[in-house]
Amino acid sequence: MIPDVHTPENRKALFLRACRSEPVERVPVWIMRQAGRYLPEYRALRQKHAFLEVCKTPELAAEVSLQPFHIVGVDAVIVFSDILIPIEAMGMGLELTDSGPALADPVRDSAHVAALRDFDPEQETGFVAEAIRQLSRAVGPDVPVIGFAGAPWTLACYLVEGRARDAFPTAKRMMFQEPALFRTLLEKLARTTARYLKAQIAAGATAVQLFDTWAGELSERDYEAFALPTTQRLIAELDPGGVPVILYTKASGHLLREVAQAGADVLSVDWRVDLAEARQRLGNRVALQGNVDPCVLLGPEEGIRQAAREAIEKTGGLGHILNLGHGILPSTPVEAARAFVRAGKTTSLPARVPLGQAG
Ligand code: CP3
């Protein structure tokens, strides 16, 4: 067990204040892909159960989600699942191989787009909502539980390409050759994803994160023409002002202005973005999450502490959720993950004038 340093009694309130850019005593910290193969406890469970079996069994999903909470000391739990789970519910055959997800029959024409099912999330992916309910009960009312889904563009990349492939040329061919069909696909994904996330919110998710991992593959113009409008519609459907929405994009420094228009409360960015510059460009309207390079956790502890401190100094700790810039790598030592979380919890924030007394 790690010493529970600087853990306020109510981490849910802390997390929500950070999402809303309200003053905090310290930044909250969690790690993308925090439940996963770098944890011996996760690997042990995976010896007995297949990945999709863990995702679809609420007791197992909840158990795995709790591992980093107890072992690493993160401030938030994220439900264990995958962005491709709803794709299966839409009627796609999904397999998770050692080299990543693979779809047996990728979407290549209008008949296939039309055949994708508008599934009922309570009926067909009820195990996700149930895992969130079990998790919320296990951690109690003072710990945030994060739900998530893939953003339409990133989901479309997998649906059309069939697997992760450098630059997603098949998905982009559909986008450029049949833009109306590609838009229909994005719209369909936005609609089903909105319902899927609403079911997670109804089950008790404190916040939801949209993973648009491949946004950075798009030019500013194409992000604005294809990904942005569907992401905006999706977020608008989730009832703004309610549960905070975190939007993650990778390699998207050239898109920050557009990504900020999607309507998310928090933008999660990777290590290529300078947080101070992002804050300057975007102002205080949107909170920031990130953005330490996951590879920093493969280096010495002093480097980890310094990277966490630097990230916090760049935002002044206001409207900031400390995280990595992308998922934690399977080769990360558990001690390094703990050092990162500890650094987040112990970095003191610059003194600022209490609200209401300024000027
Ligand atoms: O953050 C968490 O701890 C929750 C769990 C989570 C997983 N996938 C579990 C997982 C989350 C949030 C995801 C999101 C996800 N899945 C994304 C978006 C974020 C990102 O990292 O870019 C994407 C693109 C996927 C699709 C996916 N799933 C890929 C490309 C892979 C293979 C690569 C890899 O890391 O193994 C997966 C499998 C996967 N998803 C694993 C885990 C723990 C590994 C499965 C195993 O145990 O073998």
Coordinates of C-alpha atoms and ligand atoms in Angstrom, one line a residue:
M1 CA 0.0 0.0 0.0
I2 CA 1.2 3.5 -0.7
P3 CA 1.1 6.1 1.9
D4 CA -2.1 8.0 1.2
V5 CA -0.5 11.4 1.0
H6 CA -2.5 14.6 0.3
T7 CA -5.7 12.7 -0.4
P8 CA -8.6 15.0 0.5
E9 CA -11.7 13.3 1.9
N10 CA -13.7 14.0 -1.2
R11 CA -11.9 13.2 -4.4
K12 CA -15.0 13.4 -6.4
A13 CA -15.5 17.0 -5.4
L14 CA -11.9 17.7 -6.2
F15 CA -12.1 16.1 -9.6
L16 CA -15.3 18.0 -10.5
R17 CA -13.8 21.3 -9.4
A18 CA -10.8 20.6 -11.7
C19 CA -13.1 19.8 -14.6
R20 CA -15.0 23.1 -14.0
S21 CA -11.7 25.1 -13.6
E22 CA -12.7 26.0 -10.1
P23 CA -10.0 26.5 -7.4
V24 CA -8.5 23.3 -5.9
E25 CA -6.1 22.4 -3.1
R26 CA -4.1 20.2 -5.4
V27 CA -4.5 18.7 -8.9
P28 CA -6.3 15.4 -9.2
V29 CA -4.4 12.6 -10.9
W30 CA -5.2 9.4 -12.8
I31 CA -3.6 7.5 -15.7
M32 CA -5.0 6.6 -19.1
R33 CA -5.0 2.8 -19.4
Q34 CA -4.3 2.6 -15.7
A35 CA -5.9 -0.9 -15.5
G36 CA -3.7 -3.0 -17.7
R37 CA -0.7 -5.2 -18.4
Y38 CA 1.9 -3.2 -16.4
L39 CA 0.1 -4.5 -13.2
P40 CA 1.1 -8.1 -12.2
E41 CA -2.4 -8.4 -10.7
Y42 CA -4.0 -7.7 -14.1
R43 CA -1.7 -10.1 -15.8
A44 CA -2.6 -12.8 -13.3
L45 CA -6.3 -12.3 -13.9
R46 CA -5.8 -12.3 -17.6
Q47 CA -4.2 -15.8 -17.3
K48 CA -7.6 -17.0 -16.3
H49 CA -9.9 -14.8 -18.4
A50 CA -9.9 -13.5 -22.0
F51 CA -9.8 -9.8 -22.5
L52 CA -13.4 -9.6 -23.8
E53 CA -14.6 -11.9 -21.1
V54 CA -13.2 -9.4 -18.5
C55 CA -15.0 -6.5 -20.3
K56 CA -18.3 -8.3 -20.4
T57 CA -18.3 -9.7 -16.8
P58 CA -19.2 -6.7 -14.5
E59 CA -17.6 -8.4 -11.4
L60 CA -14.3 -8.9 -13.3
A61 CA -14.4 -5.5 -15.0
A62 CA -15.0 -3.8 -11.6
E63 CA -12.2 -5.8 -10.0
V64 CA -9.7 -4.8 -12.6
S65 CA -10.8 -1.2 -12.6
L66 CA -10.1 -1.1 -8.8
Q67 CA -6.6 -2.5 -9.1
P68 CA -4.9 0.8 -9.9
F69 CA -7.0 2.6 -7.3
H70 CA -5.6 0.3 -4.6
I71 CA -2.1 -0.4 -5.9
V72 CA -1.1 3.0 -7.5
G73 CA -3.3 5.4 -5.6
V74 CA -5.0 7.2 -8.5
D75 CA -7.7 9.7 -7.6
A76 CA -10.3 8.4 -10.1
V77 CA -11.3 5.0 -11.4
I78 CA -12.2 4.4 -15.0
V79 CA -14.4 1.5 -15.9
F80 CA -12.6 -1.3 -17.6
S81 CA -13.8 -1.7 -21.1
D82 CA -12.7 -0.9 -24.6
I83 CA -13.7 1.7 -27.2
L84 CA -14.6 -1.2 -29.6
I85 CA -17.2 -2.8 -27.3
P86 CA -20.2 -0.8 -28.8
I87 CA -18.9 -1.6 -32.3
E88 CA -19.6 -5.2 -31.6
A89 CA -23.1 -4.3 -30.4
M90 CA -23.6 -2.6 -33.8
G91 CA -23.1 -6.0 -35.4
M92 CA -19.4 -6.1 -36.2
G93 CA -17.4 -9.3 -35.4
L94 CA -14.6 -8.2 -33.1
E95 CA -11.4 -10.0 -32.1
L96 CA -8.6 -8.8 -30.0
T97 CA -5.4 -10.2 -31.2
D98 CA -1.8 -9.7 -29.8
S99 CA -1.3 -6.9 -32.3
G100 CA -4.5 -5.1 -31.4
P101 CA -8.2 -5.2 -32.4
A102 CA -9.2 -6.8 -35.7
L103 CA -12.7 -6.7 -37.3
A104 CA -13.6 -9.7 -39.5
D105 CA -15.7 -7.8 -42.0
P106 CA -14.8 -4.1 -42.2
V107 CA -17.3 -1.5 -43.4
R108 CA -16.7 -0.6 -47.0
D109 CA -20.0 0.4 -48.6
S110 CA -23.4 2.0 -48.1
A111 CA -25.2 -1.3 -47.5
H112 CA -22.9 -2.1 -44.7
V113 CA -23.2 1.4 -43.1
A114 CA -27.0 1.0 -43.3
A115 CA -26.8 -2.5 -41.7
L116 CA -25.0 -1.2 -38.6
R117 CA -27.5 -1.6 -35.8
D118 CA -28.7 1.3 -33.6
F119 CA -28.4 -0.9 -30.5
D120 CA -30.0 -0.5 -27.1
P121 CA -27.2 0.1 -24.7
E122 CA -29.1 -1.1 -21.6
Q123 CA -30.0 -4.4 -23.4
E124 CA -26.8 -5.2 -25.3
T125 CA -24.0 -3.5 -23.4
G126 CA -25.7 -3.6 -20.0
F127 CA -22.5 -5.1 -18.5
V128 CA -20.8 -1.7 -18.9
A129 CA -23.5 0.1 -16.9
E130 CA -23.5 -2.7 -14.4
A131 CA -19.7 -2.5 -13.9
I132 CA -20.1 1.2 -13.3
R133 CA -22.9 0.6 -10.7
Q134 CA -20.7 -2.0 -8.9
L135 CA -17.6 0.2 -9.1
S136 CA -19.5 3.2 -7.7
R137 CA -20.8 1.1 -4.8
A138 CA -17.3 -0.2 -4.1
V139 CA -15.5 3.2 -4.0
G140 CA -18.4 5.0 -2.3
P141 CA -19.7 8.6 -2.9
D142 CA -16.3 10.4 -2.6
V143 CA -14.4 8.9 -5.5
P144 CA -15.0 9.8 -9.2
V145 CA -15.9 7.0 -11.6
I146 CA -15.1 7.7 -15.2
G147 CA -17.1 6.3 -18.1
F148 CA -15.8 6.4 -21.7
A149 CA -16.3 5.8 -25.4
G150 CA -14.5 6.3 -28.7
A151 CA -15.2 9.5 -30.7
P152 CA -16.9 9.0 -34.1
W153 CA -13.8 9.7 -36.2
T154 CA -11.6 7.2 -34.3
L155 CA -14.3 4.6 -34.3
A156 CA -14.8 5.1 -38.0
C157 CA -11.1 4.6 -38.5
Y158 CA -11.4 1.1 -37.0
L159 CA -14.7 0.2 -38.6
V160 CA -13.5 1.0 -42.1
E161 CA -9.8 0.0 -41.8
G162 CA -10.6 -3.1 -39.9
R163 CA -7.5 -2.7 -37.7
A164 CA -5.0 -0.1 -36.5
R165 CA -2.9 0.8 -39.5
D166 CA -0.6 3.7 -40.1
A167 CA -2.5 6.7 -41.5
F168 CA -5.7 4.7 -41.9
P169 CA -5.7 5.0 -45.8
T170 CA -8.9 2.9 -46.3
A171 CA -10.9 5.1 -43.9
K172 CA -9.5 8.2 -45.6
R173 CA -10.3 6.9 -49.0
M174 CA -13.9 6.6 -48.1
M175 CA -13.8 10.0 -46.5
F176 CA -12.4 11.6 -49.7
Q177 CA -14.2 9.5 -52.3
E178 CA -17.6 9.1 -50.7
P179 CA -17.8 12.1 -48.2
A180 CA -21.6 11.8 -47.9
L181 CA -21.4 8.1 -47.0
F182 CA -18.6 8.8 -44.6
R183 CA -20.7 11.5 -42.9
T184 CA -23.6 9.1 -42.6
L185 CA -21.3 6.7 -40.9
L186 CA -20.0 9.4 -38.5
E187 CA -23.5 10.5 -37.7
K188 CA -24.6 7.0 -36.9
L189 CA -21.6 6.5 -34.6
A190 CA -22.4 9.9 -32.9
R191 CA -26.0 8.9 -32.2
T192 CA -25.2 5.4 -30.9
T193 CA -22.3 6.7 -28.8
A194 CA -24.5 9.4 -27.3
R195 CA -26.9 6.8 -26.1
Y196 CA -24.2 4.5 -25.0
L197 CA -22.6 7.3 -22.8
K198 CA -26.0 8.4 -21.5
A199 CA -26.5 4.8 -20.2
Q200 CA -23.1 5.1 -18.4
I201 CA -24.1 8.5 -16.9
A202 CA -27.4 7.0 -15.7
A203 CA -25.5 4.2 -14.1
G204 CA -23.5 6.8 -12.0
A205 CA -20.5 7.9 -14.1
T206 CA -19.1 11.1 -12.6
A207 CA -17.5 12.2 -15.9
V208 CA -17.1 10.7 -19.3
Q209 CA -14.1 10.7 -21.6
L210 CA -14.3 10.6 -25.4
F211 CA -11.2 9.0 -27.0
D212 CA -10.4 10.6 -30.3
T213 CA -7.0 9.0 -30.5
W214 CA -6.6 9.4 -34.3
A215 CA -7.8 13.1 -34.5
G216 CA -4.3 14.1 -35.3
E217 CA -4.4 12.2 -38.5
L218 CA -6.6 14.9 -39.9
S219 CA -5.7 18.3 -41.3
E220 CA -7.4 21.3 -39.7
R221 CA -9.7 21.5 -42.7
D222 CA -10.8 17.9 -42.6
Y223 CA -11.1 17.8 -38.8
E224 CA -13.5 20.8 -39.2
A225 CA -15.4 19.3 -42.1
F226 CA -15.8 15.7 -40.7
A227 CA -14.8 15.0 -37.1
L228 CA -15.8 18.3 -35.4
P229 CA -19.5 18.6 -36.3
T230 CA -20.2 15.0 -35.3
T231 CA -18.3 15.3 -32.0
Q232 CA -20.1 18.6 -31.3
R233 CA -23.5 17.0 -31.9
L234 CA -22.6 14.0 -29.7
I235 CA -21.4 16.2 -26.8
A236 CA -24.4 18.5 -27.1
E237 CA -26.7 15.5 -26.8
L238 CA -25.1 14.6 -23.4
D239 CA -26.7 17.6 -21.7
P240 CA -24.1 20.2 -21.3
G241 CA -23.9 21.5 -17.7
G242 CA -24.4 18.1 -16.4
V243 CA -21.7 15.5 -16.2
P244 CA -18.3 16.8 -17.4
V245 CA -17.0 15.6 -20.8
I246 CA -13.3 15.1 -21.3
L247 CA -12.1 14.9 -24.9
Y248 CA -8.8 13.2 -25.6
T249 CA -7.0 13.8 -28.9
K250 CA -3.5 12.7 -29.8
A251 CA -1.0 14.6 -31.9
S252 CA -3.5 17.4 -32.3
G253 CA -1.4 20.5 -31.6
H254 CA -2.4 21.8 -35.1
L255 CA -6.1 21.3 -34.2
L256 CA -6.3 22.8 -30.7
R257 CA -8.5 25.7 -31.7
E258 CA -11.0 23.4 -33.4
V259 CA -10.9 20.7 -30.8
A260 CA -11.8 23.4 -28.2
Q261 CA -15.0 24.1 -30.1
A262 CA -16.3 20.6 -29.6
G263 CA -18.0 21.5 -26.4
A264 CA -16.0 19.4 -24.0
D265 CA -15.3 20.7 -20.4
V266 CA -11.8 19.3 -20.5
L267 CA -9.3 18.7 -23.3
S268 CA -6.9 15.9 -22.8
V269 CA -3.7 16.4 -24.8
D270 CA -0.5 14.6 -25.5
W271 CA 3.1 15.6 -24.6
R272 CA 3.7 17.4 -27.9
V273 CA 1.4 20.2 -26.7
D274 CA 2.9 22.8 -24.3
L275 CA 0.3 23.2 -21.6
A276 CA 1.2 26.9 -20.9
E277 CA 0.8 27.7 -24.6
A278 CA -2.5 25.7 -24.8
R279 CA -3.8 27.7 -21.8
Q280 CA -2.8 30.9 -23.4
R281 CA -4.4 30.1 -26.7
L282 CA -7.6 28.6 -25.2
G283 CA -8.1 30.8 -22.1
N284 CA -9.8 29.5 -19.0
R285 CA -13.0 28.3 -20.7
V286 CA -11.7 24.8 -21.0
A287 CA -9.7 22.7 -18.4
L288 CA -6.7 20.6 -19.5
Q289 CA -5.8 17.0 -18.8
G290 CA -2.4 15.5 -19.3
N291 CA 0.2 15.4 -20.6
V292 CA 3.4 13.7 -19.5
D293 CA 5.0 11.4 -22.1
P294 CA 4.3 7.8 -21.0
C295 CA 8.0 7.0 -21.8
V296 CA 9.0 9.3 -19.0
L297 CA 7.7 6.6 -16.6
L298 CA 10.4 4.3 -18.1
G299 CA 13.1 6.6 -16.7
P300 CA 14.4 7.6 -13.3
E301 CA 12.1 8.7 -10.5
E302 CA 13.5 12.2 -10.3
G303 CA 12.6 12.7 -14.0
I304 CA 9.1 11.5 -13.3
R305 CA 8.7 13.9 -10.4
Q306 CA 10.1 16.7 -12.5
A307 CA 7.8 16.1 -15.5
A308 CA 4.7 16.0 -13.2
R309 CA 5.8 19.2 -11.5
E310 CA 6.5 20.9 -14.8
A311 CA 3.0 20.0 -16.2
I312 CA 1.4 21.4 -13.0
E313 CA 3.5 24.6 -13.1
K314 CA 2.4 25.3 -16.7
T315 CA -1.2 25.4 -15.8
G316 CA -0.7 26.8 -12.3
G317 CA -2.8 23.8 -11.2
L318 CA -6.0 25.6 -12.1
G319 CA -8.4 23.7 -14.4
H320 CA -5.9 20.8 -14.6
I321 CA -6.2 17.0 -14.2
L322 CA -2.7 15.5 -14.2
N323 CA -2.4 12.5 -16.5
L324 CA -0.1 11.0 -19.1
G325 CA -0.3 12.2 -22.7
H326 CA -1.4 8.7 -23.8
G327 CA -1.9 5.3 -22.3
I328 CA 0.6 3.9 -19.8
L329 CA 2.9 1.4 -21.5
P330 CA 2.8 -2.3 -20.5
S331 CA 6.6 -2.2 -19.7
T332 CA 6.2 0.5 -17.1
P333 CA 7.4 -0.4 -13.6
V334 CA 4.6 -0.2 -11.0
E335 CA 6.9 2.0 -8.8
A336 CA 7.1 4.5 -11.6
A337 CA 3.3 4.8 -11.8
R338 CA 3.2 5.3 -8.0
A339 CA 5.9 8.0 -8.2
F340 CA 3.9 9.8 -10.8
V341 CA 0.7 9.8 -8.8
R342 CA 2.6 10.8 -5.6
A343 CA 4.2 13.7 -7.5
G344 CA 0.8 14.9 -8.6
K345 CA -0.6 14.7 -5.1
T346 CA 2.4 16.4 -3.3
T347 CA 3.1 19.3 -5.8
S348 CA 1.9 22.4 -4.1
L349 CA 0.1 25.0 -6.1
P350 CA 1.1 28.6 -6.4
A351 CA -0.7 30.8 -3.9
R352 CA -3.5 32.7 -5.5
V353 CA -5.9 35.5 -4.4
P354 CA -9.0 33.8 -3.0
L355 CA -12.0 34.2 -5.3
G356 CA -14.1 37.2 -4.5
Q357 CA -11.2 39.1 -3.0
A358 CA -9.5 39.9 -6.3
G359 CA -9.3 43.5 -7.5
Ligands
CP3_1 O1 -7.9 3.4 -19.1 C1 -8.3 2.3 -18.7 O2 -7.6 1.8 -17.8 C2 -9.6 1.7 -19.1 C3 -9.4 0.7 -20.2 C4 -9.2 1.0 -21.6 C5 -8.7 0.0 -22.5 N1 -8.8 0.5 -23.8 C6 -8.4 -1.4 -22.1 C7 -7.5 -2.2 -23.0 C8 -9.4 2.1 -22.4 C9 -9.8 3.5 -21.9 C10 -9.2 1.8 -23.8 C11 -9.4 2.7 -24.9 C12 -8.9 2.4 -26.2 N2 -9.0 1.1 -26.8 C13 -8.5 3.3 -27.2 C14 -8.4 4.8 -27.0 C15 -7.2 5.2 -26.2 C16 -5.9 4.8 -26.7 O3 -5.1 4.2 -25.9 O4 -5.5 5.2 -27.8 C17 -8.2 2.6 -28.3 C18 -7.6 3.1 -29.7 C19 -8.5 1.2 -28.1 C20 -8.4 0.0 -29.0 C21 -7.5 -1.0 -28.5 N3 -7.8 -1.9 -27.5 C22 -6.2 -1.3 -29.0 C23 -5.5 -0.5 -30.1 C24 -5.7 -2.4 -28.3 C25 -4.5 -3.1 -28.5 C26 -3.3 -2.4 -28.1 C27 -3.0 -2.6 -26.7 O5 -2.8 -1.7 -25.9 O6 -3.1 -3.8 -26.3 C28 -6.7 -2.7 -27.3 C29 -6.7 -3.8 -26.3 C30 -6.8 -3.3 -24.9 N4 -7.7 -2.4 -24.4 C31 -6.0 -3.8 -23.7 C32 -6.5 -3.1 -22.6 C33 -6.1 -3.3 -21.2 C34 -5.0 -4.9 -23.8 C35 -5.7 -6.2 -23.8 C36 -5.0 -7.3 -23.0 O7 -5.1 -7.4 -21.8 O8 -4.3 -8.0 -23.7

